[in-house]
């Protein structure tokens, strides 16, 4: 494909697709030039290096994810459903891509992922909105602090996806999330919130 016929955004779509499909280490700049028709010089001019390319791809990846999660949250009936659907989508994402992608991202580029999340507070905003709505509607306990809860959820999820602290248990990510994140969520709920959570867990949002 001639260089003049492909935009930077199209290059990113191709690169992101390959990263998610095959993992980070397996995908090379040479392969990108073969898939897009652009030169190696153009790649380095646009992205500086492979890390720069990955950084821009991750930004695009998470922007799309945040857009989707915001839509899920806003279209849910209540805060419990919002949180449940958001968490299930995040967990499902782990299975939509090659496991090598997140494994290699966490192993070789952990600071890059942190950099992107620190520079973008949309996920924190979505989370805070869910918790505030839940508190106002009597589903979450009044003493719940959104900022403390957000850090706690991050640590719990990081223990599953990045630090692999439960690796010796040989349990799947969905089972681990249900045993950690959702147990913590239950502790934040009022009796009414617990009833809602149990309804969702027993029907639409059952982990497999």
C-alpha positions as protocol buffer text, in pm:
chain_id: "A"
residue {
  index: 1
  type: UNK
  ca { x: 0 y: 0 z: 0 }
}
residue {
  index: 2
  type: UNK
  ca { x: 159 y: 333 z: -99 }
}
residue {
  index: 3
  type: UNK
  ca { x: 247 y: 572 z: 180 }
}
residue {
  index: 4
  type: UNK
  ca { x: 15 y: 838 z: 41 }
}
residue {
  index: 5
  type: UNK
  ca { x: -284 y: 605 z: 76 }
}
residue {
  index: 6
  type: UNK
  ca { x: -256 y: 534 z: 447 }
}
residue {
  index: 7
  type: UNK
  ca { x: -302 y: 771 z: 739 }
}
residue {
  index: 8
  type: UNK
  ca { x: -131 y: 769 z: 1077 }
}
residue {
  index: 9
  type: UNK
  ca { x: -456 y: 655 z: 1238 }
}
residue {
  index: 10
  type: UNK
  ca { x: -480 y: 363 z: 996 }
}
residue {
  index: 11
  type: UNK
  ca { x: -121 y: 269 z: 1076 }
}
residue {
  index: 12
  type: UNK
  ca { x: -211 y: 269 z: 1445 }
}
residue {
  index: 13
  type: UNK
  ca { x: -516 y: 49 z: 1386 }
}
residue {
  index: 14
  type: UNK
  ca { x: -301 y: -207 z: 1206 }
}
residue {
  index: 15
  type: UNK
  ca { x: -25 y: -195 z: 1469 }
}
residue {
  index: 16
  type: UNK
  ca { x: -270 y: -221 z: 1759 }
}
residue {
  index: 17
  type: UNK
  ca { x: -446 y: -516 z: 1595 }
}
residue {
  index: 18
  type: UNK
  ca { x: -114 y: -697 z: 1555 }
}
residue {
  index: 19
  type: UNK
  ca { x: 0 y: -622 z: 1911 }
}
residue {
  index: 20
  type: UNK
  ca { x: -327 y: -758 z: 2052 }
}
residue {
  index: 21
  type: UNK
  ca { x: -332 y: -1057 z: 1820 }
}
residue {
  index: 22
  type: UNK
  ca { x: 29 y: -1174 z: 1845 }
}
residue {
  index: 23
  type: UNK
  ca { x: 178 y: -1006 z: 2150 }
}
residue {
  index: 24
  type: UNK
  ca { x: 423 y: -720 z: 2175 }
}
residue {
  index: 25
  type: UNK
  ca { x: 755 y: -897 z: 2136 }
}
residue {
  index: 26
  type: UNK
  ca { x: 655 y: -1091 z: 1823 }
}
residue {
  index: 27
  type: UNK
  ca { x: 548 y: -783 z: 1628 }
}
residue {
  index: 28
  type: UNK
  ca { x: 833 y: -594 z: 1464 }
}
residue {
  index: 29
  type: UNK
  ca { x: 879 y: -263 z: 1285 }
}
residue {
  index: 30
  type: UNK
  ca { x: 969 y: -461 z: 972 }
}
residue {
  index: 31
  type: UNK
  ca { x: 633 y: -639 z: 985 }
}
residue {
  index: 32
  type: UNK
  ca { x: 457 y: -306 z: 1023 }
}
residue {
  index: 33
  type: UNK
  ca { x: 627 y: -171 z: 711 }
}
residue {
  index: 34
  type: UNK
  ca { x: 525 y: -483 z: 519 }
}
residue {
  index: 35
  type: UNK
  ca { x: 163 y: -453 z: 630 }
}
residue {
  index: 36
  type: UNK
  ca { x: 130 y: -80 z: 567 }
}
residue {
  index: 37
  type: UNK
  ca { x: 366 y: -13 z: 277 }
}
residue {
  index: 38
  type: UNK
  ca { x: 543 y: 265 z: 465 }
}
residue {
  index: 39
  type: UNK
  ca { x: 918 y: 279 z: 510 }
}
residue {
  index: 40
  type: UNK
  ca { x: 1114 y: 212 z: 828 }
}
residue {
  index: 41
  type: UNK
  ca { x: 1226 y: 574 z: 815 }
}
residue {
  index: 42
  type: UNK
  ca { x: 862 y: 688 z: 819 }
}
residue {
  index: 43
  type: UNK
  ca { x: 784 y: 467 z: 1117 }
}
residue {
  index: 44
  type: UNK
  ca { x: 1071 y: 614 z: 1319 }
}
residue {
  index: 45
  type: UNK
  ca { x: 978 y: 965 z: 1209 }
}
residue {
  index: 46
  type: UNK
  ca { x: 620 y: 918 z: 1331 }
}
residue {
  index: 47
  type: UNK
  ca { x: 682 y: 718 z: 1649 }
}
residue {
  index: 48
  type: UNK
  ca { x: 1057 y: 744 z: 1728 }
}
residue {
  index: 49
  type: UNK
  ca { x: 1086 y: 371 z: 1810 }
}
residue {
  index: 50
  type: UNK
  ca { x: 885 y: 61 z: 1892 }
}
residue {
  index: 51
  type: UNK
  ca { x: 817 y: 182 z: 2246 }
}
residue {
  index: 52
  type: UNK
  ca { x: 683 y: 507 z: 2104 }
}
residue {
  index: 53
  type: UNK
  ca { x: 460 y: 312 z: 1867 }
}
residue {
  index: 54
  type: UNK
  ca { x: 334 y: 97 z: 2154 }
}
residue {
  index: 55
  type: UNK
  ca { x: 268 y: 406 z: 2366 }
}
residue {
  index: 56
  type: UNK
  ca { x: 44 y: 564 z: 2100 }
}
residue {
  index: 57
  type: UNK
  ca { x: -129 y: 230 z: 2037 }
}
residue {
  index: 58
  type: UNK
  ca { x: -198 y: 188 z: 2409 }
}
residue {
  index: 59
  type: UNK
  ca { x: -341 y: 537 z: 2429 }
}
residue {
  index: 60
  type: UNK
  ca { x: -576 y: 451 z: 2143 }
}
residue {
  index: 61
  type: UNK
  ca { x: -661 y: 113 z: 2297 }
}
residue {
  index: 62
  type: UNK
  ca { x: -752 y: 259 z: 2636 }
}
residue {
  index: 63
  type: UNK
  ca { x: -939 y: 556 z: 2492 }
}
residue {
  index: 64
  type: UNK
  ca { x: -1164 y: 312 z: 2306 }
}
residue {
  index: 65
  type: UNK
  ca { x: -1203 y: 104 z: 2621 }
}
residue {
  index: 66
  type: UNK
  ca { x: -1288 y: 407 z: 2837 }
}
residue {
  index: 67
  type: UNK
  ca { x: -1548 y: 517 z: 2580 }
}
residue {
  index: 68
  type: UNK
  ca { x: -1707 y: 173 z: 2595 }
}
residue {
  index: 69
  type: UNK
  ca { x: -1701 y: 156 z: 2975 }
}
residue {
  index: 70
  type: UNK
  ca { x: -1856 y: 501 z: 3007 }
}
residue {
  index: 71
  type: UNK
  ca { x: -2138 y: 399 z: 2774 }
}
residue {
  index: 72
  type: UNK
  ca { x: -2191 y: 77 z: 2972 }
}
residue {
  index: 73
  type: UNK
  ca { x: -2203 y: 269 z: 3299 }
}
residue {
  index: 74
  type: UNK
  ca { x: -2445 y: 534 z: 3175 }
}
residue {
  index: 75
  type: UNK
  ca { x: -2681 y: 277 z: 3022 }
}
residue {
  index: 76
  type: UNK
  ca { x: -2704 y: 60 z: 3336 }
}
residue {
  index: 77
  type: UNK
  ca { x: -3005 y: 58 z: 3567 }
}
residue {
  index: 78
  type: UNK
  ca { x: -2813 y: 135 z: 3885 }
}
residue {
  index: 79
  type: UNK
  ca { x: -2462 y: 158 z: 4034 }
}
residue {
  index: 80
  type: UNK
  ca { x: -2438 y: -215 z: 4114 }
}
residue {
  index: 81
  type: UNK
  ca { x: -2523 y: -307 z: 3756 }
}
residue {
  index: 82
  type: UNK
  ca { x: -2281 y: -41 z: 3630 }
}
residue {
  index: 83
  type: UNK
  ca { x: -1994 y: -177 z: 3835 }
}
residue {
  index: 84
  type: UNK
  ca { x: -2074 y: -539 z: 3752 }
}
residue {
  index: 85
  type: UNK
  ca { x: -2093 y: -476 z: 3378 }
}
residue {
  index: 86
  type: UNK
  ca { x: -1779 y: -260 z: 3376 }
}
residue {
  index: 87
  type: UNK
  ca { x: -1577 y: -524 z: 3563 }
}
residue {
  index: 88
  type: UNK
  ca { x: -1706 y: -806 z: 3344 }
}
residue {
  index: 89
  type: UNK
  ca { x: -1607 y: -613 z: 3032 }
}
residue {
  index: 90
  type: UNK
  ca { x: -1258 y: -550 z: 3168 }
}
residue {
  index: 91
  type: UNK
  ca { x: -1215 y: -918 z: 3255 }
}
residue {
  index: 92
  type: UNK
  ca { x: -1358 y: -1025 z: 2918 }
}
residue {
  index: 93
  type: UNK
  ca { x: -1099 y: -805 z: 2749 }
}
residue {
  index: 94
  type: UNK
  ca { x: -829 y: -1030 z: 2894 }
}
residue {
  index: 95
  type: UNK
  ca { x: -970 y: -1313 z: 2682 }
}
residue {
  index: 96
  type: UNK
  ca { x: -1028 y: -1109 z: 2366 }
}
residue {
  index: 97
  type: UNK
  ca { x: -657 y: -1068 z: 2305 }
}
residue {
  index: 98
  type: UNK
  ca { x: -352 y: -1291 z: 2298 }
}
residue {
  index: 99
  type: UNK
  ca { x: -249 y: -1357 z: 2662 }
}
residue {
  index: 100
  type: UNK
  ca { x: 105 y: -1267 z: 2557 }
}
residue {
  index: 101
  type: UNK
  ca { x: 1 y: -905 z: 2507 }
}
residue {
  index: 102
  type: UNK
  ca { x: -83 y: -828 z: 2870 }
}
residue {
  index: 103
  type: UNK
  ca { x: 186 y: -1064 z: 3002 }
}
residue {
  index: 104
  type: UNK
  ca { x: 453 y: -885 z: 2798 }
}
residue {
  index: 105
  type: UNK
  ca { x: 307 y: -542 z: 2868 }
}
residue {
  index: 106
  type: UNK
  ca { x: 320 y: -609 z: 3241 }
}
residue {
  index: 107
  type: UNK
  ca { x: 667 y: -767 z: 3225 }
}
residue {
  index: 108
  type: UNK
  ca { x: 851 y: -537 z: 2985 }
}
residue {
  index: 109
  type: UNK
  ca { x: 652 y: -211 z: 2987 }
}
residue {
  index: 110
  type: UNK
  ca { x: 487 y: -170 z: 3331 }
}
residue {
  index: 111
  type: UNK
  ca { x: 587 y: 197 z: 3359 }
}
residue {
  index: 112
  type: UNK
  ca { x: 438 y: 271 z: 3017 }
}
residue {
  index: 113
  type: UNK
  ca { x: 99 y: 139 z: 3122 }
}
residue {
  index: 114
  type: UNK
  ca { x: 116 y: 335 z: 3449 }
}
residue {
  index: 115
  type: UNK
  ca { x: 215 y: 649 z: 3259 }
}
residue {
  index: 116
  type: UNK
  ca { x: -94 y: 627 z: 3039 }
}
residue {
  index: 117
  type: UNK
  ca { x: -331 y: 571 z: 3331 }
}
residue {
  index: 118
  type: UNK
  ca { x: -176 y: 853 z: 3534 }
}
residue {
  index: 119
  type: UNK
  ca { x: -209 y: 1092 z: 3241 }
}
residue {
  index: 120
  type: UNK
  ca { x: -574 y: 1000 z: 3189 }
}
residue {
  index: 121
  type: UNK
  ca { x: -820 y: 1012 z: 3477 }
}
residue {
  index: 122
  type: UNK
  ca { x: -1123 y: 889 z: 3282 }
}
residue {
  index: 123
  type: UNK
  ca { x: -1126 y: 548 z: 3448 }
}
residue {
  index: 124
  type: UNK
  ca { x: -1111 y: 709 z: 3791 }
}
residue {
  index: 125
  type: UNK
  ca { x: -1391 y: 945 z: 3686 }
}
residue {
  index: 126
  type: UNK
  ca { x: -1611 y: 652 z: 3574 }
}
residue {
  index: 127
  type: UNK
  ca { x: -1540 y: 466 z: 3897 }
}
residue {
  index: 128
  type: UNK
  ca { x: -1610 y: 770 z: 4115 }
}
residue {
  index: 129
  type: UNK
  ca { x: -1936 y: 838 z: 3935 }
}
residue {
  index: 130
  type: UNK
  ca { x: -2052 y: 480 z: 3994 }
}
residue {
  index: 131
  type: UNK
  ca { x: -1967 y: 495 z: 4363 }
}
residue {
  index: 132
  type: UNK
  ca { x: -2126 y: 836 z: 4416 }
}
residue {
  index: 133
  type: UNK
  ca { x: -2448 y: 722 z: 4248 }
}
residue {
  index: 134
  type: UNK
  ca { x: -2446 y: 407 z: 4457 }
}
residue {
  index: 135
  type: UNK
  ca { x: -2404 y: 602 z: 4780 }
}
residue {
  index: 136
  type: UNK
  ca { x: -2680 y: 849 z: 4689 }
}
residue {
  index: 137
  type: UNK
  ca { x: -2920 y: 565 z: 4602 }
}
residue {
  index: 138
  type: UNK
  ca { x: -2851 y: 369 z: 4919 }
}
residue {
  index: 139
  type: UNK
  ca { x: -2667 y: 83 z: 4746 }
}
residue {
  index: 140
  type: UNK
  ca { x: -2320 y: 163 z: 4884 }
}
residue {
  index: 141
  type: UNK
  ca { x: -2240 y: 250 z: 5244 }
}
residue {
  index: 142
  type: UNK
  ca { x: -2209 y: 619 z: 5330 }
}
residue {
  index: 143
  type: UNK
  ca { x: -1856 y: 579 z: 5471 }
}
residue {
  index: 144
  type: UNK
  ca { x: -1716 y: 446 z: 5143 }
}
residue {
  index: 145
  type: UNK
  ca { x: -1434 y: 670 z: 5019 }
}
residue {
  index: 146
  type: UNK
  ca { x: -1414 y: 656 z: 4635 }
}
residue {
  index: 147
  type: UNK
  ca { x: -1042 y: 740 z: 4624 }
}
residue {
  index: 148
  type: UNK
  ca { x: -948 y: 475 z: 4880 }
}
residue {
  index: 149
  type: UNK
  ca { x: -1175 y: 221 z: 4710 }
}
residue {
  index: 150
  type: UNK
  ca { x: -1023 y: 295 z: 4369 }
}
residue {
  index: 151
  type: UNK
  ca { x: -670 y: 231 z: 4498 }
}
residue {
  index: 152
  type: UNK
  ca { x: -786 y: -90 z: 4666 }
}
residue {
  index: 153
  type: UNK
  ca { x: -952 y: -218 z: 4350 }
}
residue {
  index: 154
  type: UNK
  ca { x: -641 y: -135 z: 4148 }
}
residue {
  index: 155
  type: UNK
  ca { x: -423 y: -330 z: 4389 }
}
residue {
  index: 156
  type: UNK
  ca { x: -657 y: -628 z: 4387 }
}
residue {
  index: 157
  type: UNK
  ca { x: -674 y: -637 z: 4008 }
}
residue {
  index: 158
  type: UNK
  ca { x: -300 y: -580 z: 3972 }
}
residue {
  index: 159
  type: UNK
  ca { x: -239 y: -880 z: 4197 }
}
residue {
  index: 160
  type: UNK
  ca { x: -427 y: -1092 z: 3942 }
}
residue {
  index: 161
  type: UNK
  ca { x: -306 y: -945 z: 3613 }
}
residue {
  index: 162
  type: UNK
  ca { x: 42 y: -805 z: 3679 }
}
residue {
  index: 163
  type: UNK
  ca { x: 191 y: -947 z: 3995 }
}
residue {
  index: 164
  type: UNK
  ca { x: 37 y: -1292 z: 3962 }
}
residue {
  index: 165
  type: UNK
  ca { x: 29 y: -1334 z: 4341 }
}
residue {
  index: 166
  type: UNK
  ca { x: -235 y: -1605 z: 4304 }
}
residue {
  index: 167
  type: UNK
  ca { x: -51 y: -1799 z: 4033 }
}
residue {
  index: 168
  type: UNK
  ca { x: 17 y: -2099 z: 4256 }
}
residue {
  index: 169
  type: UNK
  ca { x: -359 y: -2150 z: 4299 }
}
residue {
  index: 170
  type: UNK
  ca { x: -410 y: -2226 z: 3927 }
}
residue {
  index: 171
  type: UNK
  ca { x: -741 y: -2039 z: 3915 }
}
residue {
  index: 172
  type: UNK
  ca { x: -878 y: -1848 z: 3616 }
}
residue {
  index: 173
  type: UNK
  ca { x: -888 y: -1467 z: 3609 }
}
residue {
  index: 174
  type: UNK
  ca { x: -1272 y: -1457 z: 3631 }
}
residue {
  index: 175
  type: UNK
  ca { x: -1271 y: -1680 z: 3938 }
}
residue {
  index: 176
  type: UNK
  ca { x: -1000 y: -1471 z: 4102 }
}
residue {
  index: 177
  type: UNK
  ca { x: -1185 y: -1147 z: 4027 }
}
residue {
  index: 178
  type: UNK
  ca { x: -1503 y: -1291 z: 4179 }
}
residue {
  index: 179
  type: UNK
  ca { x: -1308 y: -1399 z: 4490 }
}
residue {
  index: 180
  type: UNK
  ca { x: -1131 y: -1065 z: 4537 }
}
residue {
  index: 181
  type: UNK
  ca { x: -1281 y: -764 z: 4360 }
}
residue {
  index: 182
  type: UNK
  ca { x: -1643 y: -872 z: 4404 }
}
residue {
  index: 183
  type: UNK
  ca { x: -1590 y: -975 z: 4766 }
}
residue {
  index: 184
  type: UNK
  ca { x: -1451 y: -625 z: 4828 }
}
residue {
  index: 185
  type: UNK
  ca { x: -1746 y: -476 z: 4641 }
}
residue {
  index: 186
  type: UNK
  ca { x: -1989 y: -672 z: 4860 }
}
residue {
  index: 187
  type: UNK
  ca { x: -1824 y: -521 z: 5167 }
}
residue {
  index: 188
  type: UNK
  ca { x: -1901 y: -170 z: 5036 }
}
residue {
  index: 189
  type: UNK
  ca { x: -2268 y: -250 z: 4981 }
}
residue {
  index: 190
  type: UNK
  ca { x: -2565 y: -178 z: 5205 }
}
residue {
  index: 191
  type: UNK
  ca { x: -2810 y: -469 z: 5261 }
}
residue {
  index: 192
  type: UNK
  ca { x: -3008 y: -341 z: 4961 }
}
residue {
  index: 193
  type: UNK
  ca { x: -2689 y: -327 z: 4755 }
}
residue {
  index: 194
  type: UNK
  ca { x: -2597 y: -683 z: 4853 }
}
residue {
  index: 195
  type: UNK
  ca { x: -2940 y: -802 z: 4734 }
}
residue {
  index: 196
  type: UNK
  ca { x: -2889 y: -627 z: 4400 }
}
residue {
  index: 197
  type: UNK
  ca { x: -2541 y: -774 z: 4365 }
}
residue {
  index: 198
  type: UNK
  ca { x: -2667 y: -1126 z: 4435 }
}
residue {
  index: 199
  type: UNK
  ca { x: -2942 y: -1084 z: 4175 }
}
residue {
  index: 200
  type: UNK
  ca { x: -2691 y: -983 z: 3910 }
}
residue {
  index: 201
  type: UNK
  ca { x: -2443 y: -1257 z: 4004 }
}
residue {
  index: 202
  type: UNK
  ca { x: -2714 y: -1524 z: 3983 }
}
residue {
  index: 203
  type: UNK
  ca { x: -2841 y: -1416 z: 3643 }
}
residue {
  index: 204
  type: UNK
  ca { x: -2685 y: -1202 z: 3376 }
}
residue {
  index: 205
  type: UNK
  ca { x: -2344 y: -1152 z: 3535 }
}
residue {
  index: 206
  type: UNK
  ca { x: -2251 y: -1503 z: 3642 }
}
residue {
  index: 207
  type: UNK
  ca { x: -1880 y: -1571 z: 3596 }
}
residue {
  index: 208
  type: UNK
  ca { x: -1789 y: -1892 z: 3420 }
}
